Amino acid sequence: MTGGATVPRLVVLVSGNGSNLQAILDAYASGQLAATVVAVFSNRARAYGLERAELAGVPTRVCRLQKGQPRREYDHTLAEGVSHFRPDWVVLAGWMRILTSTFLDRFPDRVVNLHPALPGQFPGVNAIERALDAYRKGEICHTGAMVHLVPDEGVDSGPVLFSERVPIMPNDDLKTLEARVHSVEHRLLVATIKNLCGRGVANERVAI
Ligand code: GRF
């Protein structure tokens, strides 16, 4: 662990609601997770995840893309801000920007992303909606959720840490399927962090 801390330090990046951030905060508060969120960053000033962090007493930072700002310059600024908090792990929990190597190379093998679909399926936005459409066309019988490392700029790809199938029911609509996928994501993300932190060596590539 960096900085000689005994409790692994997490910096969480969010862009919106932050229910996955909440799952991490709750797991820590209830003693189920021995890893603490030391800061929450958002690229959107109005992300509800920021309020969740503030309620939990966690420092927040907003890092907005300036008009015309090059991606790598933005990622450099973001990386500077994040590294200030000396994270053992950087958790992308609903972070809706692709990070370049300018950011990722600062935290090698320490950036973790959550995606609401199985590995290789429906990368990018609206994954749950696209899975429901595919189910209705008879192309898939279930969907899932996964947590993976982010080694490069690939979208929702990278070494898989945990994944789990999520059933789709014939009478599902987007709302019911989203609720089912999200509840699996919350559990999966906490379990993954627990597992990563249990290993104790942040810079070691993991394969679960
Ligand atoms: C999750 O489904 C995550 O997989 C996706 O965005 C959603 C974020 O949800 N990348 P929340 O902001 O944590 O509630």
Tab-separated table of C-alpha atoms and ligand atoms in Angstrom:
chain	number	residue	atom	x	y	z
A	1	MET	CA	0.000	0.000	0.000
A	2	THR	CA	1.160	3.511	-0.667
A	3	GLY	CA	2.054	5.902	2.113
A	4	GLY	CA	2.284	3.150	4.720
A	5	ALA	CA	-1.482	3.284	5.365
A	6	THR	CA	-3.001	0.233	6.978
A	7	VAL	CA	-6.458	0.745	5.513
A	8	PRO	CA	-6.488	0.702	1.699
A	9	ARG	CA	-7.378	4.059	0.243
A	10	LEU	CA	-9.948	4.360	-2.519
A	11	VAL	CA	-10.562	7.314	-4.787
A	12	VAL	CA	-13.912	6.919	-6.519
A	13	LEU	CA	-14.789	8.663	-9.793
A	14	VAL	CA	-18.475	9.238	-10.529
A	15	SER	CA	-20.527	11.087	-13.110
A	16	GLY	CA	-24.059	10.649	-11.820
A	17	ASN	CA	-26.264	8.976	-9.245
A	18	GLY	CA	-23.499	7.254	-7.296
A	19	SER	CA	-25.455	4.239	-6.034
A	20	ASN	CA	-22.323	2.126	-6.427
A	21	LEU	CA	-20.325	4.663	-4.467
A	22	GLN	CA	-23.032	4.387	-1.813
A	23	ALA	CA	-22.616	0.606	-1.722
A	24	ILE	CA	-18.901	1.084	-1.001
A	25	LEU	CA	-19.551	3.726	1.658
A	26	ASP	CA	-22.201	1.551	3.327
A	27	ALA	CA	-19.975	-1.521	3.286
A	28	TYR	CA	-17.217	0.452	4.982
A	29	ALA	CA	-19.580	2.012	7.529
A	30	SER	CA	-21.006	-1.375	8.479
A	31	GLY	CA	-17.564	-2.934	8.841
A	32	GLN	CA	-17.953	-5.252	5.854
A	33	LEU	CA	-15.221	-3.547	3.865
A	34	ALA	CA	-11.815	-2.591	5.228
A	35	ALA	CA	-11.112	0.049	2.603
A	36	THR	CA	-11.928	3.695	2.929
A	37	VAL	CA	-13.034	6.217	0.339
A	38	VAL	CA	-10.617	9.123	0.733
A	39	ALA	CA	-12.048	11.274	-2.071
A	40	VAL	CA	-14.758	11.357	-4.713
A	41	PHE	CA	-14.168	13.085	-8.038
A	42	SER	CA	-16.828	13.971	-10.571
A	43	ASN	CA	-16.696	15.475	-14.035
A	44	ARG	CA	-20.214	16.849	-13.432
A	45	ALA	CA	-20.865	19.435	-10.756
A	46	ARG	CA	-24.437	18.245	-10.209
A	47	ALA	CA	-23.717	14.537	-9.874
A	48	TYR	CA	-25.734	13.154	-6.981
A	49	GLY	CA	-22.734	11.010	-6.077
A	50	LEU	CA	-21.064	14.182	-4.777
A	51	GLU	CA	-23.902	14.691	-2.295
A	52	ARG	CA	-23.623	11.100	-1.158
A	53	ALA	CA	-19.911	11.629	-0.528
A	54	GLU	CA	-20.486	14.861	1.360
A	55	LEU	CA	-23.110	13.185	3.562
A	56	ALA	CA	-20.509	10.554	4.420
A	57	GLY	CA	-17.908	13.228	5.187
A	58	VAL	CA	-15.736	12.330	2.207
A	59	PRO	CA	-13.886	15.142	0.379
A	60	THR	CA	-15.190	15.854	-3.115
A	61	ARG	CA	-13.657	17.451	-6.164
A	62	VAL	CA	-15.266	18.510	-9.429
A	63	CYS	CA	-13.004	18.283	-12.452
A	64	ARG	CA	-14.867	19.641	-15.459
A	65	LEU	CA	-13.662	19.529	-19.005
A	66	GLN	CA	-13.066	23.092	-20.127
A	67	LYS	CA	-14.307	24.165	-23.534
A	68	GLY	CA	-11.772	23.085	-26.142
A	69	GLN	CA	-9.501	21.488	-23.550
A	70	PRO	CA	-7.476	18.574	-24.996
A	71	ARG	CA	-8.340	15.210	-23.455
A	72	ARG	CA	-4.776	14.559	-22.320
A	73	GLU	CA	-4.545	17.898	-20.589
A	74	TYR	CA	-7.801	17.163	-18.754
A	75	ASP	CA	-6.545	13.697	-17.800
A	76	HIS	CA	-3.282	15.165	-16.524
A	77	THR	CA	-5.168	17.603	-14.283
A	78	LEU	CA	-7.447	14.824	-13.073
A	79	ALA	CA	-4.497	12.521	-12.356
A	80	GLU	CA	-2.750	15.264	-10.395
A	81	GLY	CA	-5.869	15.771	-8.272
A	82	VAL	CA	-6.413	12.066	-7.696
A	83	SER	CA	-2.771	11.308	-6.864
A	84	HIS	CA	-2.875	14.009	-4.196
A	85	PHE	CA	-5.077	11.572	-2.198
A	86	ARG	CA	-2.542	8.714	-2.564
A	87	PRO	CA	-5.045	6.060	-3.643
A	88	ASP	CA	-4.307	2.360	-3.528
A	89	TRP	CA	-7.179	1.873	-5.947
A	90	VAL	CA	-9.027	4.195	-8.290
A	91	VAL	CA	-12.607	3.020	-8.722
A	92	LEU	CA	-14.654	4.107	-11.749
A	93	ALA	CA	-18.212	3.793	-10.451
A	94	GLY	CA	-20.428	5.226	-13.148
A	95	TRP	CA	-17.634	7.416	-14.552
A	96	MET	CA	-18.760	8.344	-18.049
A	97	ARG	CA	-15.505	9.472	-19.647
A	98	ILE	CA	-12.899	7.386	-21.390
A	99	LEU	CA	-9.548	7.891	-19.680
A	100	THR	CA	-6.392	8.162	-21.778
A	101	SER	CA	-3.008	6.706	-20.922
A	102	THR	CA	-2.085	10.125	-19.519
A	103	PHE	CA	-4.296	9.225	-16.561
A	104	LEU	CA	-4.025	5.433	-16.595
A	105	ASP	CA	-0.229	5.322	-16.657
A	106	ARG	CA	-0.168	7.194	-13.369
A	107	PHE	CA	-2.052	4.333	-11.679
A	108	PRO	CA	-0.910	1.164	-13.423
A	109	ASP	CA	-3.053	-1.886	-12.588
A	110	ARG	CA	-4.887	0.162	-10.000
A	111	VAL	CA	-7.871	1.465	-11.971
A	112	VAL	CA	-11.030	-0.609	-11.667
A	113	ASN	CA	-14.200	-0.149	-13.738
A	114	LEU	CA	-17.732	-1.414	-13.394
A	115	HIS	CA	-19.874	-2.273	-16.409
A	116	PRO	CA	-23.522	-3.379	-16.404
A	117	ALA	CA	-23.081	-6.272	-18.844
A	118	LEU	CA	-21.042	-9.440	-19.213
A	119	PRO	CA	-17.454	-9.272	-20.542
A	120	GLY	CA	-17.409	-8.375	-24.218
A	121	GLN	CA	-21.091	-7.476	-24.309
A	122	PHE	CA	-22.647	-4.076	-24.917
A	123	PRO	CA	-19.602	-1.868	-24.285
A	124	GLY	CA	-20.354	1.823	-23.905
A	125	VAL	CA	-23.524	3.565	-22.801
A	126	ASN	CA	-27.054	2.166	-22.379
A	127	ALA	CA	-25.798	-1.395	-21.922
A	128	ILE	CA	-28.850	-2.527	-19.955
A	129	GLU	CA	-31.267	-1.114	-22.527
A	130	ARG	CA	-29.350	-2.774	-25.353
A	131	ALA	CA	-29.331	-6.082	-23.485
A	132	LEU	CA	-33.107	-5.889	-23.044
A	133	ASP	CA	-33.538	-5.202	-26.766
A	134	ALA	CA	-31.295	-8.155	-27.622
A	135	TYR	CA	-33.298	-10.382	-25.256
A	136	ARG	CA	-36.553	-9.349	-26.909
A	137	LYS	CA	-35.065	-10.231	-30.297
A	138	GLY	CA	-34.091	-13.660	-28.946
A	139	GLU	CA	-30.374	-12.939	-29.251
A	140	ILE	CA	-29.483	-13.445	-25.573
A	141	CYS	CA	-31.173	-15.165	-22.618
A	142	HIS	CA	-29.452	-13.300	-19.805
A	143	THR	CA	-27.233	-10.328	-19.199
A	144	GLY	CA	-24.842	-9.569	-16.351
A	145	ALA	CA	-22.413	-7.240	-14.691
A	146	MET	CA	-18.648	-7.158	-14.451
A	147	VAL	CA	-15.749	-5.431	-12.760
A	148	HIS	CA	-12.460	-5.214	-14.629
A	149	LEU	CA	-9.063	-3.549	-14.583
A	150	VAL	CA	-8.511	-0.648	-16.963
A	151	PRO	CA	-5.050	-0.968	-18.511
A	152	ASP	CA	-5.726	1.123	-21.623
A	153	GLU	CA	-8.283	3.193	-23.493
A	154	GLY	CA	-10.423	0.201	-24.463
A	155	VAL	CA	-14.088	0.764	-23.622
A	156	ASP	CA	-15.387	-1.581	-20.936
A	157	SER	CA	-12.637	-4.064	-21.708
A	158	GLY	CA	-9.567	-5.138	-19.755
A	159	PRO	CA	-8.779	-8.055	-17.452
A	160	VAL	CA	-11.975	-9.222	-15.765
A	161	LEU	CA	-11.909	-9.371	-11.981
A	162	PHE	CA	-15.458	-10.528	-11.312
A	163	SER	CA	-18.518	-11.065	-13.464
A	164	GLU	CA	-21.939	-12.445	-12.749
A	165	ARG	CA	-24.946	-13.368	-14.852
A	166	VAL	CA	-28.185	-11.522	-14.296
A	167	PRO	CA	-31.396	-13.176	-15.482
A	168	ILE	CA	-33.823	-11.353	-17.735
A	169	MET	CA	-37.513	-12.153	-17.145
A	170	PRO	CA	-40.110	-12.226	-19.922
A	171	ASN	CA	-42.095	-9.427	-18.284
A	172	ASP	CA	-39.082	-7.201	-17.574
A	173	ASP	CA	-39.122	-3.595	-18.617
A	174	LEU	CA	-36.089	-1.315	-18.483
A	175	LYS	CA	-36.849	-0.263	-14.919
A	176	THR	CA	-37.115	-3.770	-13.479
A	177	LEU	CA	-34.052	-5.004	-15.352
A	178	GLU	CA	-32.014	-1.966	-14.320
A	179	ALA	CA	-32.938	-2.549	-10.682
A	180	ARG	CA	-31.819	-6.190	-10.892
A	181	VAL	CA	-28.538	-5.371	-12.643
A	182	HIS	CA	-27.754	-2.532	-10.262
A	183	SER	CA	-28.285	-4.652	-7.184
A	184	VAL	CA	-25.828	-7.219	-8.579
A	185	GLU	CA	-23.365	-4.429	-9.419
A	186	HIS	CA	-23.457	-3.108	-5.868
A	187	ARG	CA	-22.603	-6.524	-4.449
A	188	LEU	CA	-20.022	-7.316	-7.137
A	189	LEU	CA	-18.148	-4.047	-6.734
A	190	VAL	CA	-17.864	-4.375	-2.967
A	191	ALA	CA	-16.793	-8.027	-3.283
A	192	THR	CA	-14.144	-7.105	-5.845
A	193	ILE	CA	-12.692	-4.306	-3.747
A	194	LYS	CA	-12.677	-6.582	-0.725
A	195	ASN	CA	-10.792	-9.163	-2.723
A	196	LEU	CA	-8.306	-6.683	-4.176
A	197	CYS	CA	-7.618	-5.114	-0.820
A	198	GLY	CA	-7.284	-8.507	0.842
A	199	ARG	CA	-4.360	-9.180	-1.432
A	200	GLY	CA	-2.598	-6.216	0.057
A	201	VAL	CA	-0.321	-5.445	-2.880
A	202	ALA	CA	-1.905	-2.763	-4.967
A	203	ASN	CA	0.561	-2.894	-7.819
A	204	GLU	CA	0.293	-6.606	-8.417
A	205	ARG	CA	-1.778	-7.648	-11.427
A	206	VAL	CA	-4.666	-9.737	-10.197
A	207	ALA	CA	-6.677	-12.429	-11.884
A	208	ILE	CA	-9.713	-13.563	-9.954
B	1	GRF	C1	-23.698	1.591	-13.404
B	1	GRF	O1	-24.633	0.754	-14.033
B	1	GRF	C2	-22.331	1.391	-13.971
B	1	GRF	O2	-22.053	0.078	-14.329
B	1	GRF	C3	-22.395	2.253	-15.218
B	1	GRF	O3	-23.101	3.390	-14.801
B	1	GRF	C4	-23.982	3.046	-13.733
B	1	GRF	C5	-23.679	3.962	-12.588
B	1	GRF	O4	-24.638	3.882	-11.573
B	1	GRF	N1	-21.088	2.503	-15.741
B	1	GRF	P1	-24.455	4.710	-10.222
B	1	GRF	O5	-24.088	6.130	-10.629
B	1	GRF	O6	-23.373	4.062	-9.420
B	1	GRF	O7	-25.781	4.647	-9.547
